[in-house]
XYZ file of N, CA and C in Angstrom:
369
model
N -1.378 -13.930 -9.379
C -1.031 -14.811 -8.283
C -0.384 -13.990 -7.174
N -1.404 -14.181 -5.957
C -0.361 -13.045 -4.831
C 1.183 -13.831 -4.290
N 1.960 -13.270 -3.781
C 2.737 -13.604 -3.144
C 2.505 -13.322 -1.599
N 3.227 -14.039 -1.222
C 3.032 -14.869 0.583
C 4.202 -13.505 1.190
N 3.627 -12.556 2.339
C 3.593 -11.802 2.658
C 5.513 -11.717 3.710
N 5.524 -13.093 4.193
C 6.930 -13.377 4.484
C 6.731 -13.112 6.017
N 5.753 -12.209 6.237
C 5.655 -12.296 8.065
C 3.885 -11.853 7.868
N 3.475 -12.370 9.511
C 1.853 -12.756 9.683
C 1.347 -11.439 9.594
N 0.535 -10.867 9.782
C 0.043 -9.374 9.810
C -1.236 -9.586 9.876
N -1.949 -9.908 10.900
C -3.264 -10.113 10.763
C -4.438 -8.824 10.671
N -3.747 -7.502 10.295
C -4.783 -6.494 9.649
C -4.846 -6.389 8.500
N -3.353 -6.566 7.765
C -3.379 -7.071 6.340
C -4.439 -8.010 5.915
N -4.695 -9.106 6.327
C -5.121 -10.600 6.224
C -6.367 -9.609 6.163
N -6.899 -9.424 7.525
C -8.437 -8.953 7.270
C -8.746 -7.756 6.366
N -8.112 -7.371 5.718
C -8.359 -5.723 4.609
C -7.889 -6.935 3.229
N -7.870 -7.894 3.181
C -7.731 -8.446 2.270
C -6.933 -8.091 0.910
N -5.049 -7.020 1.472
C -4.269 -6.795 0.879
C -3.731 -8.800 0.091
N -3.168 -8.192 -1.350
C -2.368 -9.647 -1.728
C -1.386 -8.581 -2.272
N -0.130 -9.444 -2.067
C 1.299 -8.652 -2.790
C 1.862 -9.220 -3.907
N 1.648 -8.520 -5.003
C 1.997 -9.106 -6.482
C 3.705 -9.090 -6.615
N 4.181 -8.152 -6.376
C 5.612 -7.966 -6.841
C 6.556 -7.255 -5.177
N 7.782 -8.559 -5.513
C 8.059 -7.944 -3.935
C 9.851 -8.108 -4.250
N 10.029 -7.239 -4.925
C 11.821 -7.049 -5.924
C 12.256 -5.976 -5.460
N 13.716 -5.554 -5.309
C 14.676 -5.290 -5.330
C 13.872 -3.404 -5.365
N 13.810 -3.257 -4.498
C 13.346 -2.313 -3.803
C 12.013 -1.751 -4.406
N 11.154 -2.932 -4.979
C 9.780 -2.526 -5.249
C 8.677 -3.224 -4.877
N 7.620 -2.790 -4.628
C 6.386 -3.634 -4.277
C 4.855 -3.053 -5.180
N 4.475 -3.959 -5.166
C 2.837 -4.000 -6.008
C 2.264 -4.673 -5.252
N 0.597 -4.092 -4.586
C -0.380 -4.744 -3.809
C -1.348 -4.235 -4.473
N -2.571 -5.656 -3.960
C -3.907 -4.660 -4.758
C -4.877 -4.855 -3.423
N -5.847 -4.143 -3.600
C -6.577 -4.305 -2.417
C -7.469 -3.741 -3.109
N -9.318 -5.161 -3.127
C -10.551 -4.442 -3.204
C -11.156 -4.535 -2.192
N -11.683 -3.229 -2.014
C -12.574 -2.561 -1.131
C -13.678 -3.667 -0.735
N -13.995 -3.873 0.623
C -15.258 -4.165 0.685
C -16.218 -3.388 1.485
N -17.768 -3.466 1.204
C -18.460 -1.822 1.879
C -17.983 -1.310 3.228
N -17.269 -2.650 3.728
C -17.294 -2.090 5.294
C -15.827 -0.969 5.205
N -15.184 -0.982 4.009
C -13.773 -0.128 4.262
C -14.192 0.983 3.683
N -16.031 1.115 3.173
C -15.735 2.670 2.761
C -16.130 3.789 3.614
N -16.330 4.821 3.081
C -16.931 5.852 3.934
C -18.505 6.247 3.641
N -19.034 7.783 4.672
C -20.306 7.964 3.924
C -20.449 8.363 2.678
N -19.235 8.134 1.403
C -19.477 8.703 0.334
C -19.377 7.966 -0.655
N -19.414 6.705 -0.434
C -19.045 5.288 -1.043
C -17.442 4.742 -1.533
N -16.838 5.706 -1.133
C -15.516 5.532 -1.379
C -14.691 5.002 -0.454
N -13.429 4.508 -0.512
C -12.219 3.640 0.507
C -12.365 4.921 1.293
N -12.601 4.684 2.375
C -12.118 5.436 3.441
C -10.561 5.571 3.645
N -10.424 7.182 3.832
C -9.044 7.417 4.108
C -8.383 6.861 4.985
N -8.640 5.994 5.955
C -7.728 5.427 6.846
C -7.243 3.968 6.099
N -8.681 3.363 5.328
C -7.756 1.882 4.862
C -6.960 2.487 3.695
N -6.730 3.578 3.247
C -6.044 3.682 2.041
C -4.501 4.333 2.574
N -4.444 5.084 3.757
C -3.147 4.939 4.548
C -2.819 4.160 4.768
N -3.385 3.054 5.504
C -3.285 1.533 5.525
C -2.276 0.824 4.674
N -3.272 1.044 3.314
C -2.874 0.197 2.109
C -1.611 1.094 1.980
N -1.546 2.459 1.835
C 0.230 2.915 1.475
C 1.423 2.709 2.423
N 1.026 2.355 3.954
C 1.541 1.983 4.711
C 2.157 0.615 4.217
N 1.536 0.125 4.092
C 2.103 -1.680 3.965
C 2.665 -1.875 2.421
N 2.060 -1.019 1.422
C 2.888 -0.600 0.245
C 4.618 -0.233 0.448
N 4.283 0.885 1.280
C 6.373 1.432 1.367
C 6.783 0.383 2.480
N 5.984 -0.173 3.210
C 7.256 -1.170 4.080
C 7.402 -2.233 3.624
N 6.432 -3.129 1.905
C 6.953 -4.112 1.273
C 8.287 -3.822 0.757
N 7.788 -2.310 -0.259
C 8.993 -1.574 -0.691
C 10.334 -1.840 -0.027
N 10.294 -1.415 1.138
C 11.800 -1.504 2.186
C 12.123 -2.685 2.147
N 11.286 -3.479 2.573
C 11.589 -5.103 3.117
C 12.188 -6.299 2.189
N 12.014 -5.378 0.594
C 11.623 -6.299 -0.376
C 13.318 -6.423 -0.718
N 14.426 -5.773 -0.017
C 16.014 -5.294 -0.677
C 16.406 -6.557 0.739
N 15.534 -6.800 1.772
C 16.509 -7.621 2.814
C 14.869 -8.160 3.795
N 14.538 -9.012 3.286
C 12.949 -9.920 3.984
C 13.110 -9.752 5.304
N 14.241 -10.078 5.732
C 14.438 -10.983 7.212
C 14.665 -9.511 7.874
N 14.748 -8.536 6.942
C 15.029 -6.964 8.232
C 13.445 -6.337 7.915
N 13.064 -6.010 9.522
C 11.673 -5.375 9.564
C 11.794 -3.996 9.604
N 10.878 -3.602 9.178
C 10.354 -2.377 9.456
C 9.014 -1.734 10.204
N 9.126 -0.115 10.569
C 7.965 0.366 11.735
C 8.158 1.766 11.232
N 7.290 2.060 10.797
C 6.593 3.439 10.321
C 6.942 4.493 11.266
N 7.875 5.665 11.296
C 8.118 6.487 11.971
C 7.435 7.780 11.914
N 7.062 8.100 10.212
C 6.499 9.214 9.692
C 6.185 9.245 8.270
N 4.418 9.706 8.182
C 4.498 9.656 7.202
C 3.415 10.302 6.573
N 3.446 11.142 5.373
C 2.863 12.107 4.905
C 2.014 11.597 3.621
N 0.655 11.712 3.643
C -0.450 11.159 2.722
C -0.712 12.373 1.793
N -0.513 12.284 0.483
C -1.623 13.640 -0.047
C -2.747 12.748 -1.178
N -3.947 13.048 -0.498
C -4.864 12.501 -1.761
C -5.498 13.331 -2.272
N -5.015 12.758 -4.061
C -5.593 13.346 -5.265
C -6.856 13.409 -6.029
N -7.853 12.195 -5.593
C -9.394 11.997 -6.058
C -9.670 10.413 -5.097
N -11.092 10.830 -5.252
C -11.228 9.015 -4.540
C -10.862 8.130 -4.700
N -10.723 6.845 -3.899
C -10.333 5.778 -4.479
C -11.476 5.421 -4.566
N -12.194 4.761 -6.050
C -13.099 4.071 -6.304
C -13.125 3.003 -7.381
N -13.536 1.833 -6.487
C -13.253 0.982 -7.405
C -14.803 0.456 -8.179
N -15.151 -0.080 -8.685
C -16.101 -0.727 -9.081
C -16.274 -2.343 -8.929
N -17.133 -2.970 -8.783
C -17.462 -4.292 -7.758
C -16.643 -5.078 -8.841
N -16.024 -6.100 -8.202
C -15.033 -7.274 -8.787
C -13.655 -6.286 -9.421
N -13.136 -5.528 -9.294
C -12.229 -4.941 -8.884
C -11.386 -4.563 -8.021
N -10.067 -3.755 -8.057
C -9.056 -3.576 -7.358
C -8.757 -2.470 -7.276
N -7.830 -1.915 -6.207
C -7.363 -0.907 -6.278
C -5.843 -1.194 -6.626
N -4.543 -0.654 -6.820
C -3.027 -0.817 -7.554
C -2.034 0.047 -6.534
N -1.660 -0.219 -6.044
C -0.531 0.268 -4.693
C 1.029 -0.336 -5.407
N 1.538 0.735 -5.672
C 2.846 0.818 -6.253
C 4.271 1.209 -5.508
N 5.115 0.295 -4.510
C 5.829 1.283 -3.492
C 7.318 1.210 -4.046
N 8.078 2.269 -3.698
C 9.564 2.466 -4.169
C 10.480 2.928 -2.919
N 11.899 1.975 -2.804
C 12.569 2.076 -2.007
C 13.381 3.530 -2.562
N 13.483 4.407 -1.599
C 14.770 5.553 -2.756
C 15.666 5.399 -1.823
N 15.469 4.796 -0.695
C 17.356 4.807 0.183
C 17.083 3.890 1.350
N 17.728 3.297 1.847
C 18.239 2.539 2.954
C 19.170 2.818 3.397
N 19.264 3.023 4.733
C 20.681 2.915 5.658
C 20.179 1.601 6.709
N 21.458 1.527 7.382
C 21.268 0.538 8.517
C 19.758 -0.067 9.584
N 19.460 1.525 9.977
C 18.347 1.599 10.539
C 16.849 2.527 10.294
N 17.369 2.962 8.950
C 16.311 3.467 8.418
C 15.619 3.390 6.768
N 14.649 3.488 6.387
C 14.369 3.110 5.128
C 13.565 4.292 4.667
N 13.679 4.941 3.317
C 13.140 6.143 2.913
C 11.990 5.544 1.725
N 11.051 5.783 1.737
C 10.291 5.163 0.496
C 8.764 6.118 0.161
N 8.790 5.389 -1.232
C 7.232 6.645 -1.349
C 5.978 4.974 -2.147
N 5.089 5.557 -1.978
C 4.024 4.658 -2.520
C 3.237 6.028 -2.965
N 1.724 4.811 -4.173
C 1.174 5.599 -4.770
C -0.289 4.310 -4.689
N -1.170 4.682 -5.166
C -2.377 3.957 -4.988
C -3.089 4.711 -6.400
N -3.860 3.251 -6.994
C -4.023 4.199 -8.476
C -5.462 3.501 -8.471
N -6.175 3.918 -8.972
C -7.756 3.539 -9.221
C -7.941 2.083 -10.084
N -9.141 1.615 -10.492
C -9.177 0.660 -11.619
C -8.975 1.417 -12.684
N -9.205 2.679 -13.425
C -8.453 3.081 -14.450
C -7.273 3.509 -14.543
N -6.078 3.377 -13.478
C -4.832 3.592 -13.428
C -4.584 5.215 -12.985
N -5.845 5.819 -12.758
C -5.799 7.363 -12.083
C -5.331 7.264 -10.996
N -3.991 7.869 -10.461
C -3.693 8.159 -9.200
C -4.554 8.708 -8.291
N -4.544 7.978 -7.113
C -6.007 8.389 -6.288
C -5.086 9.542 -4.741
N -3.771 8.490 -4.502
C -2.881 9.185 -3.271
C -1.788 8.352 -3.153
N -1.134 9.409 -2.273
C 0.389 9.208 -2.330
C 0.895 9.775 -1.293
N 1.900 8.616 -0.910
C 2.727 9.216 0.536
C 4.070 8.485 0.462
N 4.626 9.260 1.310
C 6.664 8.788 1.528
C 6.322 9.037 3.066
């Protein structure tokens, strides 16, 4: 059952992210691919999968105080193998708060395949 995102995001909406777990400085999203998000190699294209870790670490942040937003200042991707999912499947976006101050939020996400293989990862 997804949970209701808490503010509108209408690129979310269309990449057809849902947010499973949205606690005390953690978040879980899944997002399946559809052909138009892959690349020429049949895989998630690297931009919706920044995407997806993007909106992974700012559930992460958001998830310790809803009503305080966040805006991506910097942020470093390393990917480990494709993301590939197989049809009626998901991909697993895992994000972790490691610090908050007033006006800033430190966090890392991870994105894991349908067999739970880490595909990429960014803070």
């Amino acid at each position: 059952m997804s949970i209701p995102f808490g503010a509108h995001i209408p690129f979310v909406a269309h990449l057809g992210f849902s947010l499973e777990t949205f606690e005390g400085g953690e978040s879980e999203l899944h997002f399946a691919p559809r052909p138009e998000h892959l690349n020429s190699f049949d895989v998630t294209h690297g931009g919706a999968v920044m995407t997806f870790l993007d909106v992974i670490m700012a559930t992460a942040a958001r998830s310790v105080d809803p009503e305080m937003g966040v805006v991506t200042i910097e942020m470093k991707t390393t990917f480990m193998r494709p993301a590939q999912v197989p049809a009626g499947q998901h991909l697993v976006g895992k994000g972790h708060l490691k610090h908050r101050t007033r006006s800033m939020a430190f966090t890392e996400g991870s994105v894991f395949d349908a067999q739970g293989q880490l595909c990429a990862h960014a803070t």
